[in-house]
PDB file of C-alpha atoms and ligand atoms in Angstrom:
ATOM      1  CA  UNK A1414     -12.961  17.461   7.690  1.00 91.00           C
ATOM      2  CA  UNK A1415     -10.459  16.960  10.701  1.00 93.00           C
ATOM      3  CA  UNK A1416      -9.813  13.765  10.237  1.00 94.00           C
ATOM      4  CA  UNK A1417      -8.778  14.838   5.635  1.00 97.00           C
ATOM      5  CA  UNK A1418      -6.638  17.464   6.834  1.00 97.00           C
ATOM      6  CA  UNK A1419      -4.691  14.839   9.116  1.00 97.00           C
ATOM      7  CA  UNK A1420      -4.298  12.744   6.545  1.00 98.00           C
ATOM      8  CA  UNK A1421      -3.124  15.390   4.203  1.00 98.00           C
ATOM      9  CA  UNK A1422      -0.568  17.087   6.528  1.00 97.00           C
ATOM     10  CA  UNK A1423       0.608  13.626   6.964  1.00 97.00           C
ATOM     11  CA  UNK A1424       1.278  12.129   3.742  1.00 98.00           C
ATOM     12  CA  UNK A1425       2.916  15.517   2.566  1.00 97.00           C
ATOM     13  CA  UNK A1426       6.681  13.912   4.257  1.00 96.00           C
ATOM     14  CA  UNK A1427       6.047  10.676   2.568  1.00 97.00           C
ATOM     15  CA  UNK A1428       4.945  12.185  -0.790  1.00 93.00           C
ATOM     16  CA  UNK A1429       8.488  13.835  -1.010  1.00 95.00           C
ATOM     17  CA  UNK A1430      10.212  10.746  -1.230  1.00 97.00           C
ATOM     18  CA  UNK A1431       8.011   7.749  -2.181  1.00 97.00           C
ATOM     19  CA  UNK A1432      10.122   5.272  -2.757  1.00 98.00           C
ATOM     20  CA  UNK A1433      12.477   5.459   0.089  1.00 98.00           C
ATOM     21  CA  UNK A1434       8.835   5.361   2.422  1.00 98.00           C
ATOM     22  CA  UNK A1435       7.521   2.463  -0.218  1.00 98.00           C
ATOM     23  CA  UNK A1436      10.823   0.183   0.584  1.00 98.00           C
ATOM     24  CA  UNK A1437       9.675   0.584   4.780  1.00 98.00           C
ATOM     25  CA  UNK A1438       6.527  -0.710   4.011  1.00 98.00           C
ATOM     26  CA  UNK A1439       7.418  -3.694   1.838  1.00 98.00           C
ATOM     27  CA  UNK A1440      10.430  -4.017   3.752  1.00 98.00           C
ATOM     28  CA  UNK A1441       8.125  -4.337   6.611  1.00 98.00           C
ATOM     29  CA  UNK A1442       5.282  -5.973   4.937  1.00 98.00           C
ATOM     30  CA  UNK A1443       8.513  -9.094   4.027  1.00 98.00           C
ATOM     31  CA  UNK A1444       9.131  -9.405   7.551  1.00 98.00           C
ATOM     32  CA  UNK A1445       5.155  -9.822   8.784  1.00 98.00           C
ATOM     33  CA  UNK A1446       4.528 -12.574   5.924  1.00 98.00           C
ATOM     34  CA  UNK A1447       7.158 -13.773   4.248  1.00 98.00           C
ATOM     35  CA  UNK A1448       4.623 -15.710   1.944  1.00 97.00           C
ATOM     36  CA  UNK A1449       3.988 -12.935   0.109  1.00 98.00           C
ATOM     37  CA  UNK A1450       7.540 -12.826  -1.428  1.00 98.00           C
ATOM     38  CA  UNK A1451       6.712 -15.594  -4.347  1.00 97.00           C
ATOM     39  CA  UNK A1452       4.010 -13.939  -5.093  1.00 98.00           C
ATOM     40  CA  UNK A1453       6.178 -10.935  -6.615  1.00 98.00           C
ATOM     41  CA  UNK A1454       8.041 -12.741 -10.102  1.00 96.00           C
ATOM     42  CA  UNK A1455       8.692 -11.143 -13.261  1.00 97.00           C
ATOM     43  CA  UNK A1456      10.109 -12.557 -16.328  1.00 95.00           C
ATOM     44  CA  UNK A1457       8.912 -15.794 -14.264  1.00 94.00           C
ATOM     45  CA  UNK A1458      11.870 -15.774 -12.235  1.00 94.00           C
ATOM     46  CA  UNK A1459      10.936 -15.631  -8.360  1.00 95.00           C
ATOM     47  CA  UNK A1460      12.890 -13.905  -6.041  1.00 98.00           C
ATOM     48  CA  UNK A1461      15.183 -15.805  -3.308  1.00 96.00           C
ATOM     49  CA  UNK A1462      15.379 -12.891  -0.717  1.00 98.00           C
ATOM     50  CA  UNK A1463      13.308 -10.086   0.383  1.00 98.00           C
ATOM     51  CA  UNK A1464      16.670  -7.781   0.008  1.00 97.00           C
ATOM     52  CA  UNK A1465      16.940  -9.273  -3.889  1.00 98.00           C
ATOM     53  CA  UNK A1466      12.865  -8.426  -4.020  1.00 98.00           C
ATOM     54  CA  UNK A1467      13.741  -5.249  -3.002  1.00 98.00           C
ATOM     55  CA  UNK A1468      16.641  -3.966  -5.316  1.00 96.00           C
ATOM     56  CA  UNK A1469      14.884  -5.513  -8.263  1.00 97.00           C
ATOM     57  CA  UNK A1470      14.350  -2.289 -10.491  1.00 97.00           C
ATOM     58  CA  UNK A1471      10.408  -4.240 -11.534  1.00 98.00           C
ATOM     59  CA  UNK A1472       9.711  -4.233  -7.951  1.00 98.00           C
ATOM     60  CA  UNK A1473      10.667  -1.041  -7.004  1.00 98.00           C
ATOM     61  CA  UNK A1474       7.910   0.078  -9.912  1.00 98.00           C
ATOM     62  CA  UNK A1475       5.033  -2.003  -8.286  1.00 98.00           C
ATOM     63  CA  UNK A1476       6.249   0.257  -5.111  1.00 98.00           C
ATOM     64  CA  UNK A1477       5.936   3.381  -7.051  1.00 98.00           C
ATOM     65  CA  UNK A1478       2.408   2.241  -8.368  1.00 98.00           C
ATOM     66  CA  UNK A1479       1.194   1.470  -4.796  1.00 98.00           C
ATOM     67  CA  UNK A1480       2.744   4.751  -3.256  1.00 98.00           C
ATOM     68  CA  UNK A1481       0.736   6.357  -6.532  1.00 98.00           C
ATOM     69  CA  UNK A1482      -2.617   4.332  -5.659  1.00 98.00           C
ATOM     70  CA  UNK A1483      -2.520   5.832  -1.856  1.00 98.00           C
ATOM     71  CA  UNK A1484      -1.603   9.324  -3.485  1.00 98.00           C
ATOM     72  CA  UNK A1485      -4.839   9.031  -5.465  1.00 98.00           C
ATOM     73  CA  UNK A1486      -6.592   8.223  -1.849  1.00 98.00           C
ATOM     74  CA  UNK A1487      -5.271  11.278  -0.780  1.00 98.00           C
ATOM     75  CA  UNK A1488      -6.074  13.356  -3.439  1.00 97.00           C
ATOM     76  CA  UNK A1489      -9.221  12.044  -3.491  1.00 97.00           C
ATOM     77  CA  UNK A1490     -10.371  12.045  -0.030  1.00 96.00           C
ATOM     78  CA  UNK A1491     -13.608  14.321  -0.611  1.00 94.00           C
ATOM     79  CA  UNK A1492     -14.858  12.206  -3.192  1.00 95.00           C
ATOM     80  CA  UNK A1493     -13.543   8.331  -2.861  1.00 96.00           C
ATOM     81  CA  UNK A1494     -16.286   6.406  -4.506  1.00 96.00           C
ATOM     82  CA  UNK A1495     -14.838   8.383  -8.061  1.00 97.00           C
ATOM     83  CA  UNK A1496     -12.043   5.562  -7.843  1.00 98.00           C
ATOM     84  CA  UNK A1497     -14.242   2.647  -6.660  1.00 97.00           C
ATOM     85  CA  UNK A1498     -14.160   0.858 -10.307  1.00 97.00           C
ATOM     86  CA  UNK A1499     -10.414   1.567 -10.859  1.00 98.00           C
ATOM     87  CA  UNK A1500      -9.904   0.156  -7.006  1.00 98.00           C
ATOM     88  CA  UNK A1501     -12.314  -2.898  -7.769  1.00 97.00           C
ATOM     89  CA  UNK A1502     -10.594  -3.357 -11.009  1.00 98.00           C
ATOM     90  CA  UNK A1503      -7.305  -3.702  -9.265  1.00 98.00           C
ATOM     91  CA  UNK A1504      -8.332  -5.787  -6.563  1.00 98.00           C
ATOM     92  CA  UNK A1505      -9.722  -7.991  -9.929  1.00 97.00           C
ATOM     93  CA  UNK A1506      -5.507  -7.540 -11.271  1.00 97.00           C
ATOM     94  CA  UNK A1507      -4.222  -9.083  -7.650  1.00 97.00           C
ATOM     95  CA  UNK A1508      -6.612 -11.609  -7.162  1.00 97.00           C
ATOM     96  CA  UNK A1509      -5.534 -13.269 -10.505  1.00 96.00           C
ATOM     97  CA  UNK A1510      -1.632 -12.828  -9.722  1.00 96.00           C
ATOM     98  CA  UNK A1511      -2.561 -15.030  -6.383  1.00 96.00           C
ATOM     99  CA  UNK A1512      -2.820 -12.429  -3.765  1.00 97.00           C
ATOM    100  CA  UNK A1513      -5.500 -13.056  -1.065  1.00 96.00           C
ATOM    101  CA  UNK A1514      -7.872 -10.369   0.569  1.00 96.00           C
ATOM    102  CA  UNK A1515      -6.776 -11.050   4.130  1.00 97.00           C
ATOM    103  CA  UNK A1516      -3.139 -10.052   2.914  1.00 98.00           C
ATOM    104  CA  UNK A1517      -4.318  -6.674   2.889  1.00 98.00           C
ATOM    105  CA  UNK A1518      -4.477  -6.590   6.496  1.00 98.00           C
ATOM    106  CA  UNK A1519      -0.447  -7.332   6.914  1.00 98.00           C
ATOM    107  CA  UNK A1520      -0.364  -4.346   4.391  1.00 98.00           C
ATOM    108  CA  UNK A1521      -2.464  -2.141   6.705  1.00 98.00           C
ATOM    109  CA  UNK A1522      -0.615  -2.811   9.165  1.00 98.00           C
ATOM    110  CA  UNK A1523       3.023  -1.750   7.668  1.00 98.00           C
ATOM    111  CA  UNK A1524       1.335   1.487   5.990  1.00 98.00           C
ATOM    112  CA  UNK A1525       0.972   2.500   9.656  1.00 98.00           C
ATOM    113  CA  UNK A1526       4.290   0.995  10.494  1.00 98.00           C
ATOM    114  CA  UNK A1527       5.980   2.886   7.618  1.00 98.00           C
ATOM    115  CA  UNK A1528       4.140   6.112   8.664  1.00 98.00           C
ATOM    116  CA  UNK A1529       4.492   5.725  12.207  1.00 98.00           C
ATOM    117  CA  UNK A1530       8.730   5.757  11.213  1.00 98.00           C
ATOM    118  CA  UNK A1531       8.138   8.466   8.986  1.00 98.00           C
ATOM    119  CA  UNK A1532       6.887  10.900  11.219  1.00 98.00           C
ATOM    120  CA  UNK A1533       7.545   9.024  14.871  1.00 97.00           C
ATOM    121  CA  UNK A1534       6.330  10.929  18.162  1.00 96.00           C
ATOM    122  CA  UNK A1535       3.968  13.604  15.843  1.00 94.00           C
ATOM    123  CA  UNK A1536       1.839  10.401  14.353  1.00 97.00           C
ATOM    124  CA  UNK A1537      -0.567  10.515  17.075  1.00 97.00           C
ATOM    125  CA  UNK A1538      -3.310   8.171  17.817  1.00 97.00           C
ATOM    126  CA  UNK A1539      -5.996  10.661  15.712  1.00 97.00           C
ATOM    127  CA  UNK A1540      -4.135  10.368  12.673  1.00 98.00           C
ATOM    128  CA  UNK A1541      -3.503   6.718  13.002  1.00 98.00           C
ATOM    129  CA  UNK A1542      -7.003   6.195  13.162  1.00 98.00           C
ATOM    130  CA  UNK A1543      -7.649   8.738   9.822  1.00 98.00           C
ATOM    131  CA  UNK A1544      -5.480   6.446   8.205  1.00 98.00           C
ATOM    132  CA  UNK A1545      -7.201   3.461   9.218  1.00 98.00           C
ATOM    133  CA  UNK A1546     -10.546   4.949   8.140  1.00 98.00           C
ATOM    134  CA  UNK A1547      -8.636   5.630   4.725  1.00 98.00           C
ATOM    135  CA  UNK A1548      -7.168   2.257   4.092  1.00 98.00           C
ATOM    136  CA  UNK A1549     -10.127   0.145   5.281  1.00 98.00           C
ATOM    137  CA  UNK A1550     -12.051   2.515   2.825  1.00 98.00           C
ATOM    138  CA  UNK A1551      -9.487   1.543  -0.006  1.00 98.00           C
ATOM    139  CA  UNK A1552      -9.007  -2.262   0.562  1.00 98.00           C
ATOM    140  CA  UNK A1553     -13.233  -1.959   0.935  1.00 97.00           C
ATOM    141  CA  UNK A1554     -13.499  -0.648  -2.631  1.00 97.00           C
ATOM    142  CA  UNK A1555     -10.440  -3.354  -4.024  1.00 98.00           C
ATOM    143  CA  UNK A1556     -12.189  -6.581  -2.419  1.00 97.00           C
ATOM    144  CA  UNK A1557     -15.266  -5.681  -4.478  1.00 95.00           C
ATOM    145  CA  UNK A1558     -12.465  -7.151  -7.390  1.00 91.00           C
ATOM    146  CA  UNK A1559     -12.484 -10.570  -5.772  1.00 91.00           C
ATOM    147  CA  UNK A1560     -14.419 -13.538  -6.874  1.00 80.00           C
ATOM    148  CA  UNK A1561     -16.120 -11.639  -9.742  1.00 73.00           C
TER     149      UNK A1561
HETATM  150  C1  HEM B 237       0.401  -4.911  -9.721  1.00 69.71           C
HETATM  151  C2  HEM B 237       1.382  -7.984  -6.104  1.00 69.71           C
HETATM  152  C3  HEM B 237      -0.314  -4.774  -2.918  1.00 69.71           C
HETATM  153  C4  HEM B 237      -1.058  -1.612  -6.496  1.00 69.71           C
HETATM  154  C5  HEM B 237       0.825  -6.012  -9.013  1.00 69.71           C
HETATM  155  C6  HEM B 237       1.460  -7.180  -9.585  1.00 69.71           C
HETATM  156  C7  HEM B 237       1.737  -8.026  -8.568  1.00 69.71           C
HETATM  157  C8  HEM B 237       1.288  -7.413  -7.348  1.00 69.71           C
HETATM  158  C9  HEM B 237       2.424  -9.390  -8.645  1.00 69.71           C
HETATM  159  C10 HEM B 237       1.750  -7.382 -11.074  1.00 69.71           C
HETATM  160  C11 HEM B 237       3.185  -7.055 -11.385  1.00 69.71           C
HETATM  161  C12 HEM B 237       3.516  -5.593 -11.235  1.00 69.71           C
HETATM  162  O1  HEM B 237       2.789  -4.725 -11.768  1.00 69.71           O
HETATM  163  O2  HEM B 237       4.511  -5.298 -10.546  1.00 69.71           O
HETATM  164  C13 HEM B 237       1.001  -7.371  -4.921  1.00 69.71           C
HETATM  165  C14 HEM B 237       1.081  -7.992  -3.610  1.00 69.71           C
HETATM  166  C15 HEM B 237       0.613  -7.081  -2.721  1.00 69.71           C
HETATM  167  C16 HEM B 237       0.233  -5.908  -3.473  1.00 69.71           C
HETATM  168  C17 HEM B 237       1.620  -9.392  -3.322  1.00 69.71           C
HETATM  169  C18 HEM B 237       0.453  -7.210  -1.233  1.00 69.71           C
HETATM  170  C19 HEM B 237      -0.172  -8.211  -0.665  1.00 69.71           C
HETATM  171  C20 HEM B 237      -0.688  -3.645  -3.621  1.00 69.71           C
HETATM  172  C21 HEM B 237      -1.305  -2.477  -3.029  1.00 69.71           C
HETATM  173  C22 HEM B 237      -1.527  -1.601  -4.026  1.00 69.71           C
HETATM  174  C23 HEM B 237      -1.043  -2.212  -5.260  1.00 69.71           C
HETATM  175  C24 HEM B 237      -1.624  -2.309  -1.546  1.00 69.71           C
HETATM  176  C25 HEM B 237      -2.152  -0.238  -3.979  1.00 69.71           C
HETATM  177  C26 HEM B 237      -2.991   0.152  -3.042  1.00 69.71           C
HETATM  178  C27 HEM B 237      -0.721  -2.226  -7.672  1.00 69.71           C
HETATM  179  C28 HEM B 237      -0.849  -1.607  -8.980  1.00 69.71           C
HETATM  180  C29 HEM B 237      -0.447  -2.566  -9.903  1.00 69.71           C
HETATM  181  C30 HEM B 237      -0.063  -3.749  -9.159  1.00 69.71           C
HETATM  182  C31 HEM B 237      -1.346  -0.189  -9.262  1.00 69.71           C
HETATM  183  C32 HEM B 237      -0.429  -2.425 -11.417  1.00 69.71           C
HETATM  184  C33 HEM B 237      -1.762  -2.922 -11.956  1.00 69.71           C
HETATM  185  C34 HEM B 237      -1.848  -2.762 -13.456  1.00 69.71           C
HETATM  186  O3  HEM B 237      -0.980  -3.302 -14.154  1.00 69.71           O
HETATM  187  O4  HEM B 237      -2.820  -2.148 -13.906  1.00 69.71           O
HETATM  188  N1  HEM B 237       0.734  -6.180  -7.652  1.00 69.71           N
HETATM  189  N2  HEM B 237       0.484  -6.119  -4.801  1.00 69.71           N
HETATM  190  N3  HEM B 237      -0.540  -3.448  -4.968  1.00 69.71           N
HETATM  191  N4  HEM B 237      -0.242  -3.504  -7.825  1.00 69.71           N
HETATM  192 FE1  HEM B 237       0.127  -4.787  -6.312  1.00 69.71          FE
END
């Protein structure tokens, strides 16, 4: 459809250099809830800054693994309900490490902020709304993880 194709041509730019677009997002994602900082510890060792979050090389892998769960989105786009049990399954995986469903909206909402950078005056209202579609789709198929 119109509406695949947009999100396609759109997450080509990003797909180039993940983790450069990833850091935007979470960078962005720090600033609208600053909650969700703690939430990120490995080794059990919490992080005292968003800027120590995000040079931590186990960080910048959950970054990679997001970027890689959109890719599959987008790669997927014809036939989405194929990764409903791996989405529900992860939604299962962030529930337990503390994260709540309505934080998924803050995330929306930097996914468009990171893309809206990416691309600036060329993300037009159509493909925001694609990606809206998309994402609502996604954090759908994840909340299906929660309280089960
Ligand atoms: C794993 C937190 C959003 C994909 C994790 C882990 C934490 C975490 C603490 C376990 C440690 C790690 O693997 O680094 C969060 C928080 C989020 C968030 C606080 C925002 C509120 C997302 C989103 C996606 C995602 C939006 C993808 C759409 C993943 C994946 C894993 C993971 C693929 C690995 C799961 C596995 O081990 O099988 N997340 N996450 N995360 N997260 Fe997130």
């Amino acid at each position: 459809s119109a509406d695949q194709e947009l999100i396609r041509e759109s997450w080509q730019k990003v797909g180039d250099s993940p983790l450069e677009h990833g850091v935007v997002l979470f960078t962005r994602l720090f600033d609208l809830d600053p909650d969700l900082l703690p939430l990120f510890k490995y080794n059990c060792k919490k992080f005292s800054t968003p800027q120590e979050c995000l040079s931590s090389p186990e960080f910048l892998e959950h970054i990679r693994k997001v970027m890689l769960v959109i890719d599959a989105a987008v790669t997927h786009l014809d036939n989405l309900h194929c990764l409903e049990d791996y989405l529900a399954n992860l939604g299962r995986k962030h529930q337990a490490v503390g994260v709540k469903v309505e934080s998924f909206e803050a995330v929306g909402d930097s996914l468009l902020y990171m893309l809206e950078k990416c691309h600036g005056p060329a993300f037009k209202m159509n493909v925001r709304e694609a990606w809206i579609k998309l994402y609502s789709t996604v954090v759908k198929a994840m909340s299906c993880g929660w309280n089960v």
